[in-house]
Tab-separated table of C-alpha atoms and ligand atoms in Angstrom:
chain	number	residue	atom	x	y	z
L	201	UNK	CA	87.258	93.517	82.637
L	202	UNK	CA	85.287	93.094	86.061
L	203	UNK	CA	87.714	91.100	88.075
L	204	UNK	CA	85.878	88.587	90.303
L	205	UNK	CA	86.974	85.435	92.233
L	206	UNK	CA	86.281	81.825	90.814
L	207	UNK	CA	87.111	79.474	93.944
L	208	UNK	CA	87.374	75.712	93.397
L	209	UNK	CA	88.217	74.037	95.729
L	210	UNK	CA	91.106	75.396	97.533
L	211	UNK	CA	92.484	77.427	94.808
L	212	UNK	CA	91.875	80.823	93.057
L	213	UNK	CA	91.297	80.822	89.387
L	214	UNK	CA	91.557	83.715	89.195
L	215	UNK	CA	93.069	86.826	90.765
L	216	UNK	CA	92.856	91.069	90.438
L	217	UNK	CA	95.660	93.607	89.221
L	218	UNK	CA	94.551	96.094	91.264
L	219	UNK	CA	94.128	93.907	94.398
L	220	UNK	CA	97.400	92.078	94.285
L	221	UNK	CA	99.320	95.543	93.800
L	222	UNK	CA	97.185	96.558	97.201
L	223	UNK	CA	98.305	93.946	99.472
L	224	UNK	CA	101.544	94.050	98.504
L	225	UNK	CA	101.992	97.625	98.691
L	226	UNK	CA	100.032	97.010	102.974
L	227	UNK	CA	103.136	94.868	103.192
L	228	UNK	CA	106.006	97.628	101.783
L	229	UNK	CA	104.523	100.006	104.253
L	230	UNK	CA	104.834	97.781	106.905
L	231	UNK	CA	108.273	97.394	106.546
L	232	UNK	CA	108.625	101.204	106.534
L	233	UNK	CA	106.824	101.498	109.792
L	234	UNK	CA	109.800	99.302	111.225
L	235	UNK	CA	112.255	102.164	109.906
L	236	UNK	CA	115.609	100.804	108.430
L	237	UNK	CA	116.997	98.131	109.247
L	238	UNK	CA	121.335	97.832	109.624
L	239	UNK	CA	124.072	95.400	107.982
L	240	UNK	CA	121.470	94.458	105.369
L	241	UNK	CA	121.910	92.372	102.493
L	242	UNK	CA	123.170	94.542	99.361
L	243	UNK	CA	122.141	92.405	96.597
L	244	UNK	CA	119.572	89.812	97.082
L	245	UNK	CA	118.618	86.273	95.230
L	246	UNK	CA	114.624	84.836	96.197
L	247	UNK	CA	113.941	81.686	94.808
L	248	UNK	CA	109.977	81.586	95.110
L	249	UNK	CA	109.082	85.408	95.482
L	250	UNK	CA	106.235	86.129	93.223
L	251	UNK	CA	103.675	84.522	96.642
L	252	UNK	CA	103.845	83.573	100.478
L	253	UNK	CA	107.180	83.611	102.844
L	254	UNK	CA	109.570	84.527	99.283
L	255	UNK	CA	107.350	87.876	98.181
L	256	UNK	CA	108.084	89.007	102.259
L	257	UNK	CA	111.751	88.026	101.165
L	258	UNK	CA	112.087	90.354	98.702
L	259	UNK	CA	109.946	92.832	100.556
L	260	UNK	CA	111.743	93.215	103.686
L	261	UNK	CA	115.848	93.748	102.091
L	262	UNK	CA	114.157	96.045	99.618
L	263	UNK	CA	112.169	98.411	101.406
L	264	UNK	CA	113.827	97.469	104.763
L	265	UNK	CA	117.391	97.237	103.806
L	266	UNK	CA	117.582	99.417	99.873
L	267	UNK	CA	118.810	95.961	98.190
L	268	UNK	CA	118.720	94.860	95.071
L	269	UNK	CA	116.881	91.979	94.349
L	270	UNK	CA	116.033	89.654	91.226
L	271	UNK	CA	113.021	87.346	91.949
L	272	UNK	CA	112.927	83.879	90.239
L	273	UNK	CA	109.010	83.097	90.072
L	274	UNK	CA	106.732	80.402	87.840
L	275	UNK	CA	104.163	82.764	87.002
L	276	UNK	CA	101.062	83.128	84.384
L	277	UNK	CA	100.956	86.659	83.012
L	278	UNK	CA	97.693	87.458	82.032
L	279	UNK	CA	96.077	88.155	78.758
L	280	UNK	CA	92.846	90.041	77.011
L	281	UNK	CA	89.811	89.170	79.016
L	282	UNK	CA	91.824	86.417	81.236
L	283	UNK	CA	93.345	87.550	83.898
L	284	UNK	CA	97.125	85.811	85.236
L	285	UNK	CA	97.906	84.692	88.718
L	286	UNK	CA	98.311	86.181	91.573
L	287	UNK	CA	102.187	85.962	92.025
L	288	UNK	CA	102.532	87.664	88.625
L	289	UNK	CA	101.013	90.475	89.474
L	290	UNK	CA	102.153	90.475	92.508
L	291	UNK	CA	105.830	91.073	91.223
L	292	UNK	CA	104.554	93.621	88.740
L	293	UNK	CA	103.835	95.264	91.827
L	294	UNK	CA	106.806	94.618	93.776
L	295	UNK	CA	108.924	95.738	90.661
L	296	UNK	CA	106.791	98.967	90.331
L	297	UNK	CA	107.073	99.965	93.840
L	298	UNK	CA	110.921	99.125	93.813
L	299	UNK	CA	111.867	101.319	90.875
L	300	UNK	CA	110.035	104.594	91.801
L	301	UNK	CA	112.282	103.905	95.750
L	302	UNK	CA	115.249	103.566	92.774
L	303	UNK	CA	116.128	99.919	93.736
L	304	UNK	CA	117.351	97.504	91.298
L	305	UNK	CA	114.731	94.603	90.431
L	306	UNK	CA	114.417	92.138	88.333
L	307	UNK	CA	112.772	89.068	87.731
L	308	UNK	CA	112.510	85.769	86.124
L	309	UNK	CA	109.596	83.502	85.316
L	310	UNK	CA	110.744	80.462	84.791
L	311	UNK	CA	111.436	76.547	86.134
L	312	UNK	CA	113.867	76.505	88.997
L	313	UNK	CA	114.434	73.817	88.919
L	314	UNK	CA	116.092	73.563	85.908
L	315	UNK	CA	119.607	74.231	83.877
L	316	UNK	CA	118.423	76.795	82.072
L	317	UNK	CA	116.900	79.254	84.543
L	318	UNK	CA	120.371	78.902	87.299
L	319	UNK	CA	122.039	80.344	83.974
L	320	UNK	CA	119.813	83.142	83.000
L	321	UNK	CA	120.120	84.182	86.736
L	322	UNK	CA	123.680	83.695	87.153
L	323	UNK	CA	124.422	85.809	83.368
L	324	UNK	CA	122.358	88.580	85.229
L	325	UNK	CA	123.806	87.835	88.238
L	326	UNK	CA	127.078	89.108	86.458
L	327	UNK	CA	125.420	91.519	83.840
L	328	UNK	CA	124.161	93.072	86.635
L	329	UNK	CA	125.140	93.079	90.069
L	330	UNK	CA	128.376	91.332	90.665
L	331	UNK	CA	127.351	88.667	93.279
L	332	UNK	CA	124.354	88.221	95.539
L	333	UNK	CA	125.122	88.453	98.968
L	334	UNK	CA	121.630	87.178	99.780
L	335	UNK	CA	120.105	84.044	98.639
L	336	UNK	CA	116.602	83.111	100.080
L	337	UNK	CA	115.076	79.281	98.620
L	338	UNK	CA	111.039	79.844	99.295
L	339	UNK	CA	109.773	77.432	96.381
L	340	UNK	CA	106.320	75.512	97.016
L	341	UNK	CA	105.641	73.009	93.953
L	342	UNK	CA	103.826	70.141	93.131
L	343	UNK	CA	106.345	68.524	90.624
L	344	UNK	CA	109.548	69.081	89.660
L	345	UNK	CA	110.909	67.903	86.318
L	346	UNK	CA	115.104	67.097	87.333
L	347	UNK	CA	117.190	68.410	85.112
L	348	UNK	CA	119.428	65.503	84.605
L	349	UNK	CA	116.977	62.534	84.297
L	350	UNK	CA	114.763	64.493	82.951
L	351	UNK	CA	111.705	62.479	85.370
L	352	UNK	CA	108.697	64.327	86.402
L	353	UNK	CA	108.151	63.566	90.402
L	354	UNK	CA	105.342	64.751	92.216
L	355	UNK	CA	104.845	65.454	95.717
L	356	UNK	CA	102.186	63.678	97.758
L	357	UNK	CA	100.910	64.992	100.466
L	358	UNK	CA	99.901	61.642	102.646
L	359	UNK	CA	101.402	60.310	105.666
L	360	UNK	CA	103.994	57.886	106.878
L	361	UNK	CA	103.577	54.117	107.600
L	362	UNK	CA	100.019	53.710	108.953
L	363	UNK	CA	96.795	55.840	107.225
L	364	UNK	CA	95.959	58.657	109.465
L	365	UNK	CA	92.461	59.904	110.447
L	366	UNK	CA	91.837	63.806	111.583
L	367	UNK	CA	89.708	66.616	111.617
L	368	UNK	CA	89.779	68.632	108.465
L	369	UNK	CA	87.186	71.756	107.600
L	370	UNK	CA	86.395	71.979	104.202
L	371	UNK	CA	87.230	75.546	104.477
L	372	UNK	CA	84.599	77.157	101.201
L	373	UNK	CA	81.538	75.269	102.064
L	374	UNK	CA	82.700	75.276	106.387
L	375	UNK	CA	82.081	71.780	106.741
L	376	UNK	CA	84.087	69.824	109.107
L	377	UNK	CA	84.301	66.036	108.468
L	378	UNK	CA	87.207	63.015	109.742
L	379	UNK	CA	89.758	62.419	106.653
L	380	UNK	CA	91.035	59.686	106.505
L	381	UNK	CA	94.436	59.065	104.106
L	382	UNK	CA	96.339	56.091	102.868
L	383	UNK	CA	99.645	56.121	103.787
L	384	UNK	CA	102.482	56.989	101.117
L	385	UNK	CA	103.843	53.897	98.842
L	386	UNK	CA	108.046	54.648	99.120
L	387	UNK	CA	108.020	55.520	95.507
L	388	UNK	CA	105.604	58.434	96.070
L	389	UNK	CA	108.233	59.259	99.252
L	390	UNK	CA	111.172	59.286	97.106
L	391	UNK	CA	108.933	61.690	95.068
L	392	UNK	CA	108.521	63.686	97.608
L	393	UNK	CA	112.020	64.546	98.646
L	394	UNK	CA	112.764	65.668	95.123
L	395	UNK	CA	110.575	67.891	94.196
L	396	UNK	CA	110.182	69.283	98.134
L	397	UNK	CA	113.602	67.846	99.611
L	398	UNK	CA	117.714	69.493	99.241
L	399	UNK	CA	118.716	68.324	96.349
L	400	UNK	CA	117.822	71.945	94.284
L	401	UNK	CA	118.592	74.046	96.836
L	402	UNK	CA	122.226	72.136	97.088
L	403	UNK	CA	122.212	72.516	92.825
L	404	UNK	CA	121.472	76.177	93.009
L	405	UNK	CA	124.358	77.736	95.054
L	406	UNK	CA	126.345	74.989	94.020
L	407	UNK	CA	125.873	76.359	90.563
L	408	UNK	CA	125.933	79.829	91.835
L	409	UNK	CA	128.999	79.516	93.805
L	410	UNK	CA	130.816	77.959	90.508
L	411	UNK	CA	130.131	80.550	88.700
L	412	UNK	CA	131.734	82.987	90.996
L	413	UNK	CA	128.174	84.673	91.131
L	414	UNK	CA	127.691	84.248	95.202
L	415	UNK	CA	128.901	86.261	97.907
L	416	UNK	CA	132.408	85.469	99.778
L	417	UNK	CA	130.413	85.782	102.860
L	418	UNK	CA	126.245	85.371	101.426
L	419	UNK	CA	124.052	84.096	103.634
L	420	UNK	CA	121.598	81.263	102.629
L	421	UNK	CA	117.942	80.719	104.182
L	422	UNK	CA	115.419	78.026	103.145
L	423	UNK	CA	112.009	77.541	104.772
L	424	UNK	CA	110.389	74.738	106.165
L	425	UNK	CA	107.539	74.005	108.832
L	426	UNK	CA	107.581	71.838	112.319
L	427	UNK	CA	104.213	72.093	113.665
L	428	UNK	CA	102.273	70.527	116.908
L	429	UNK	CA	101.459	67.169	117.356
L	430	UNK	CA	97.670	67.696	115.359
L	431	UNK	CA	99.217	67.657	112.108
L	432	UNK	CA	102.642	65.805	112.637
L	433	UNK	CA	100.893	62.939	110.780
L	434	UNK	CA	99.941	64.234	107.717
L	435	UNK	CA	102.645	67.368	107.322
L	436	UNK	CA	105.969	66.308	109.857
L	437	UNK	CA	106.196	62.629	110.321
L	438	UNK	CA	104.318	62.672	106.196
L	439	UNK	CA	106.004	62.426	103.299
L	440	UNK	CA	106.367	66.521	103.427
L	441	UNK	CA	108.019	65.833	106.574
L	442	UNK	CA	110.466	63.454	105.134
L	443	UNK	CA	111.708	66.288	102.548
L	444	UNK	CA	112.059	69.038	105.611
L	445	UNK	CA	114.302	66.483	107.214
L	446	UNK	CA	116.340	66.290	104.083
L	447	UNK	CA	116.281	70.240	103.608
L	448	UNK	CA	117.599	70.913	107.333
L	449	UNK	CA	120.236	68.156	106.925
L	450	UNK	CA	121.375	69.994	104.409
L	451	UNK	CA	122.057	73.207	105.591
L	452	UNK	CA	123.880	71.961	108.451
L	453	UNK	CA	125.930	70.595	105.432
L	454	UNK	CA	125.683	73.690	103.390
L	455	UNK	CA	127.011	75.734	106.564
L	456	UNK	CA	130.041	73.735	106.687
L	457	UNK	CA	130.631	74.285	103.018
L	458	UNK	CA	130.335	77.477	102.657
L	459	UNK	CA	131.537	78.494	106.100
L	460	UNK	CA	135.198	78.648	105.161
L	461	UNK	CA	134.472	82.141	102.715
L	462	UNK	CA	132.948	83.532	105.373
L	463	UNK	CA	129.123	81.850	104.744
L	464	UNK	CA	126.670	80.800	106.541
L	465	UNK	CA	123.510	78.386	105.357
L	466	UNK	CA	119.606	77.996	107.462
L	467	UNK	CA	116.851	76.689	107.561
L	468	UNK	CA	114.222	79.059	109.389
L	469	UNK	CA	111.007	77.142	110.387
L	470	UNK	CA	108.130	79.782	110.051
L	471	UNK	CA	105.248	79.833	111.675
L	472	UNK	CA	101.904	77.994	110.252
L	473	UNK	CA	100.139	80.699	107.490
L	474	UNK	CA	97.389	81.019	105.048
L	475	UNK	CA	99.248	80.595	101.430
L	476	UNK	CA	98.257	79.250	98.203
L	477	UNK	CA	100.412	76.345	99.175
L	478	UNK	CA	99.196	75.588	103.053
L	479	UNK	CA	95.888	75.146	101.645
L	480	UNK	CA	96.211	72.117	99.891
L	481	UNK	CA	96.916	70.289	103.035
L	482	UNK	CA	94.566	68.661	104.660
L	483	UNK	CA	94.235	69.385	108.363
L	484	UNK	CA	96.213	72.266	108.524
L	485	UNK	CA	93.684	74.432	107.179
L	486	UNK	CA	91.327	73.935	110.349
L	487	UNK	CA	94.372	74.348	112.841
L	488	UNK	CA	95.488	77.351	110.817
L	489	UNK	CA	91.872	79.094	112.032
L	490	UNK	CA	92.420	77.991	115.627
L	491	UNK	CA	95.700	79.766	115.809
L	492	UNK	CA	94.662	82.585	114.042
L	493	UNK	CA	91.507	82.659	117.033
L	494	UNK	CA	93.620	82.303	119.331
L	495	UNK	CA	96.893	84.688	118.292
L	496	UNK	CA	94.888	86.565	117.531
L	497	UNK	CA	92.850	87.436	120.429
L	498	UNK	CA	96.988	87.061	122.556
L	499	UNK	CA	98.035	90.201	119.918
L	500	UNK	CA	100.632	88.080	118.372
L	501	UNK	CA	99.403	87.031	114.939
L	502	UNK	CA	101.755	87.431	112.025
L	503	UNK	CA	102.065	87.459	108.557
L	504	UNK	CA	104.613	85.917	105.815
L	505	UNK	CA	105.468	89.628	106.534
L	506	UNK	CA	105.920	90.020	109.921
L	507	UNK	CA	107.713	86.732	110.548
L	508	UNK	CA	110.445	87.820	107.380
L	509	UNK	CA	110.497	91.289	109.238
L	510	UNK	CA	111.091	89.145	112.647
L	511	UNK	CA	113.832	86.684	110.200
L	512	UNK	CA	115.852	89.784	109.584
L	513	UNK	CA	115.831	92.189	111.824
L	514	UNK	CA	116.301	89.834	114.779
L	515	UNK	CA	117.630	86.835	113.910
L	516	UNK	CA	120.034	87.228	110.379
L	517	UNK	CA	120.890	91.215	110.125
L	518	UNK	CA	120.342	94.523	112.718
L	519	UNK	CA	123.063	93.145	114.373
L	520	UNK	CA	121.279	90.089	115.836
L	521	UNK	CA	122.055	86.747	116.100
L	522	UNK	CA	120.507	83.751	114.676
L	523	UNK	CA	119.542	81.696	117.934
L	524	UNK	CA	118.952	77.867	116.312
L	525	UNK	CA	117.604	75.307	117.982
L	526	UNK	CA	119.602	72.551	119.523
L	527	UNK	CA	118.727	71.192	115.547
L	528	UNK	CA	120.718	74.312	114.943
L	529	UNK	CA	117.365	75.868	113.369
L	530	UNK	CA	116.400	79.307	113.859
L	531	UNK	CA	112.798	79.599	114.748
L	532	UNK	CA	110.261	82.576	114.115
L	533	UNK	CA	107.207	80.112	114.829
L	534	UNK	CA	107.997	80.336	118.512
L	535	UNK	CA	105.850	81.958	119.193
L	536	UNK	CA	103.602	79.673	117.420
L	537	UNK	CA	104.790	76.768	119.248
L	538	UNK	CA	104.503	79.052	122.664
L	539	UNK	CA	103.380	76.127	125.333
L	540	UNK	CA	100.069	78.860	126.530
L	541	UNK	CA	98.978	79.465	122.333
L	542	UNK	CA	99.222	75.444	121.292
L	543	UNK	CA	96.845	74.209	124.408
L	544	UNK	CA	94.416	76.301	123.383
L	545	UNK	CA	94.636	75.270	120.520
L	546	UNK	CA	94.253	71.335	121.104
L	547	UNK	CA	91.433	72.651	123.432
L	548	UNK	CA	89.200	73.759	120.787
L	549	UNK	CA	90.441	71.101	118.201
L	550	UNK	CA	88.841	68.443	120.502
L	551	UNK	CA	85.732	70.613	120.340
L	552	UNK	CA	85.358	71.599	116.698
L	553	UNK	CA	82.214	70.528	114.841
L	554	UNK	CA	80.574	72.200	111.307
L	555	UNK	CA	77.944	73.639	114.225
L	556	UNK	CA	80.631	76.342	115.976
L	557	UNK	CA	83.166	76.827	113.476
L	558	UNK	CA	82.421	80.488	112.918
L	559	UNK	CA	82.339	80.562	117.206
L	560	UNK	CA	85.435	78.356	118.215
L	561	UNK	CA	88.123	79.425	115.465
L	562	UNK	CA	88.775	82.390	113.086
L	563	UNK	CA	87.299	80.347	109.580
L	564	UNK	CA	86.437	84.267	108.830
L	565	UNK	CA	89.831	84.997	109.001
L	566	UNK	CA	91.068	82.511	107.523
L	567	UNK	CA	88.913	82.975	104.366
L	568	UNK	CA	89.625	86.678	104.375
L	569	UNK	CA	93.760	85.839	103.806
L	570	UNK	CA	92.794	83.186	101.817
L	571	UNK	CA	90.477	85.661	99.197
L	572	UNK	CA	93.256	88.804	99.954
L	573	UNK	CA	96.478	86.239	98.816
L	574	UNK	CA	94.350	86.736	94.882
L	575	UNK	CA	94.696	90.497	95.692
L	576	UNK	CA	90.057	91.013	96.955
L	577	UNK	CA	89.062	92.377	99.943
L	578	UNK	CA	92.076	95.034	100.461
L	579	UNK	CA	90.874	98.273	100.716
L	580	UNK	CA	90.064	100.673	99.051
L	581	UNK	CA	90.125	98.836	96.060
L	582	UNK	CA	87.363	99.282	93.123
L	583	UNK	CA	86.367	95.754	92.499
L	584	UNK	CA	83.376	97.174	90.086
L	585	UNK	CA	85.487	98.924	87.793
L	586	UNK	CA	87.100	97.889	84.805
L	587	UNK	CA	91.019	96.175	85.177
L	588	UNK	CA	93.330	95.262	82.778
L	589	UNK	CA	94.629	91.664	83.485
L	590	UNK	CA	97.331	92.550	81.144
L	591	UNK	CA	100.066	93.762	83.004
L	592	UNK	CA	103.409	93.307	81.664
L	593	UNK	CA	106.222	93.604	84.695
L	594	UNK	CA	108.329	96.581	84.133
L	595	UNK	CA	111.470	95.623	84.140
L	596	UNK	CA	111.013	92.954	81.165
L	597	UNK	CA	112.977	90.091	82.138
L	598	UNK	CA	110.107	87.517	81.857
Z	192	NAD	P1	103.522	79.929	98.079
Z	192	NAD	O1	102.670	78.847	97.589
Z	192	NAD	O2	103.340	80.884	98.191
Z	192	NAD	O3	104.757	80.196	96.833
Z	192	NAD	C1	105.287	79.555	95.882
Z	192	NAD	C2	106.383	80.182	95.474
Z	192	NAD	O4	107.257	78.846	95.127
Z	192	NAD	C3	105.831	81.511	94.539
Z	192	NAD	O5	106.324	81.787	94.381
Z	192	NAD	C4	106.101	80.213	92.915
Z	192	NAD	O6	105.624	81.158	91.438
Z	192	NAD	C5	107.343	79.624	93.358
Z	192	NAD	N1	107.056	78.116	92.575
Z	192	NAD	C6	106.537	77.017	92.407
Z	192	NAD	N2	107.284	76.340	91.386
Z	192	NAD	C7	108.192	76.934	90.827
Z	192	NAD	C8	109.137	76.542	90.049
Z	192	NAD	N3	108.883	75.296	89.289
Z	192	NAD	N4	109.834	77.193	89.399
Z	192	NAD	C9	110.254	79.015	90.114
Z	192	NAD	N5	109.506	79.201	90.994
Z	192	NAD	C10	108.536	78.346	91.307
Z	192	NAD	O7	103.989	78.886	98.980
Z	192	NAD	P2	104.791	79.209	100.993
Z	192	NAD	O8	103.712	78.334	101.107
Z	192	NAD	O9	105.016	80.476	100.376
Z	192	NAD	O10	105.877	78.148	101.223
Z	192	NAD	C11	107.441	78.861	100.060
Z	192	NAD	C12	108.060	78.011	101.561
Z	192	NAD	O11	107.836	78.391	102.713
Z	192	NAD	C13	107.997	76.614	101.301
Z	192	NAD	O12	109.325	75.965	101.503
Z	192	NAD	C14	107.076	75.575	102.668
Z	192	NAD	O13	106.878	74.486	103.004
Z	192	NAD	C15	107.422	77.148	103.438
Z	192	NAD	N6	106.999	77.496	104.891
Z	192	NAD	C16	105.408	77.652	104.347
Z	192	NAD	C17	104.111	77.423	105.928
Z	192	NAD	C18	103.275	78.111	105.274
Z	192	NAD	O14	102.474	77.620	106.522
Z	192	NAD	N7	102.594	78.399	104.221
Z	192	NAD	C19	105.271	77.800	106.266
Z	192	NAD	C20	106.259	77.515	106.941
Z	192	NAD	C21	107.365	77.531	106.069
């Protein structure tokens, strides 16, 4: 079939197999261009490995350090006449490229919050790898079925305390407007923490440890975001911020738990980037459009692959030190949070309107990046050519 983008609000309901493969290949090429990294983990489990930060976290150890990888994700395979999700095609492309390089790569498509998927992963590690020495936790999900209670928790993106009013942009239409969001109630706060907080990360580490498949010196990292004042009410001081605080507190406890056996646990604060998860957050896409403009002009712009390369190369492995902040968090959002960058973004924030959006912000770059997430707009891909939506995972592990 001929596959074109179909955008509905902040999601694209189609994805292009060859385009996603080209997107994955670009990231592999970037990692290769950095040369081999030293002291890299040999066997890596990435939970949420199909898109965004998690995909980059699978590509960097594999192609920078020849690591064997197991990826866990929740994606839709394509059917006859219907495209699968981008994360499915990314994972197919990743496995193909890894296998072509002689690297071990298997994937599990299922609900990472469930006990069944945890058991499946443990079984696979026992069968093929023995242990894993790095576990990256990069889930972003709107809901979680709790494995003990069966309750389905939904996460919300709301402020805590009072109503929040701020500028936002409809990225599709290019209209800047004010948005008012009512504060979350306590149940919504608890539900968001249940989905995006620490509990599942801890459950994974406990399950791996108890099964004896976590190498004694394993490193585990979960991702978080801090961001500037303009997004605080909806992000850091909002429901999602409560969940992230939880995650960060757990990193300390988990580090203390793993330390005696030689392991370590961190939260890494990453940069704001266009991903499927971030495009759903009000206000954030407008901020990202400005941030991209300012960081590109200063030669500081990074995507997921550059961020995660820096995390592995300059903070976690390769002879580097984590350089945690006062709260013990790794900061690869350091360039985003530079005072000169933030002061320019603040100026743009005051000025931006529908009329000057194209001039003052990188909304064009935002849109192009958004489409690329789904495999559209990649150089060298013929979008007029028939494409087969049915693409099996080479490892057959789905
Ligand atoms: P993303 O939407 O690109 O990726 C989410 C991943 O989670 C996908 O692989 C998806 O398949 C997987 N997933 C979702 N629900 C699942 C389930 N039930 N079972 C198994 N897999 C499931 O998101 P992202 O933006 O890369 O976010 C990853 C992490 O990085 C999140 O913790 C997010 O808060 C953090 N982060 C994101 C940004 C940003 O700007 N995008 C910035 C800093 C930190």
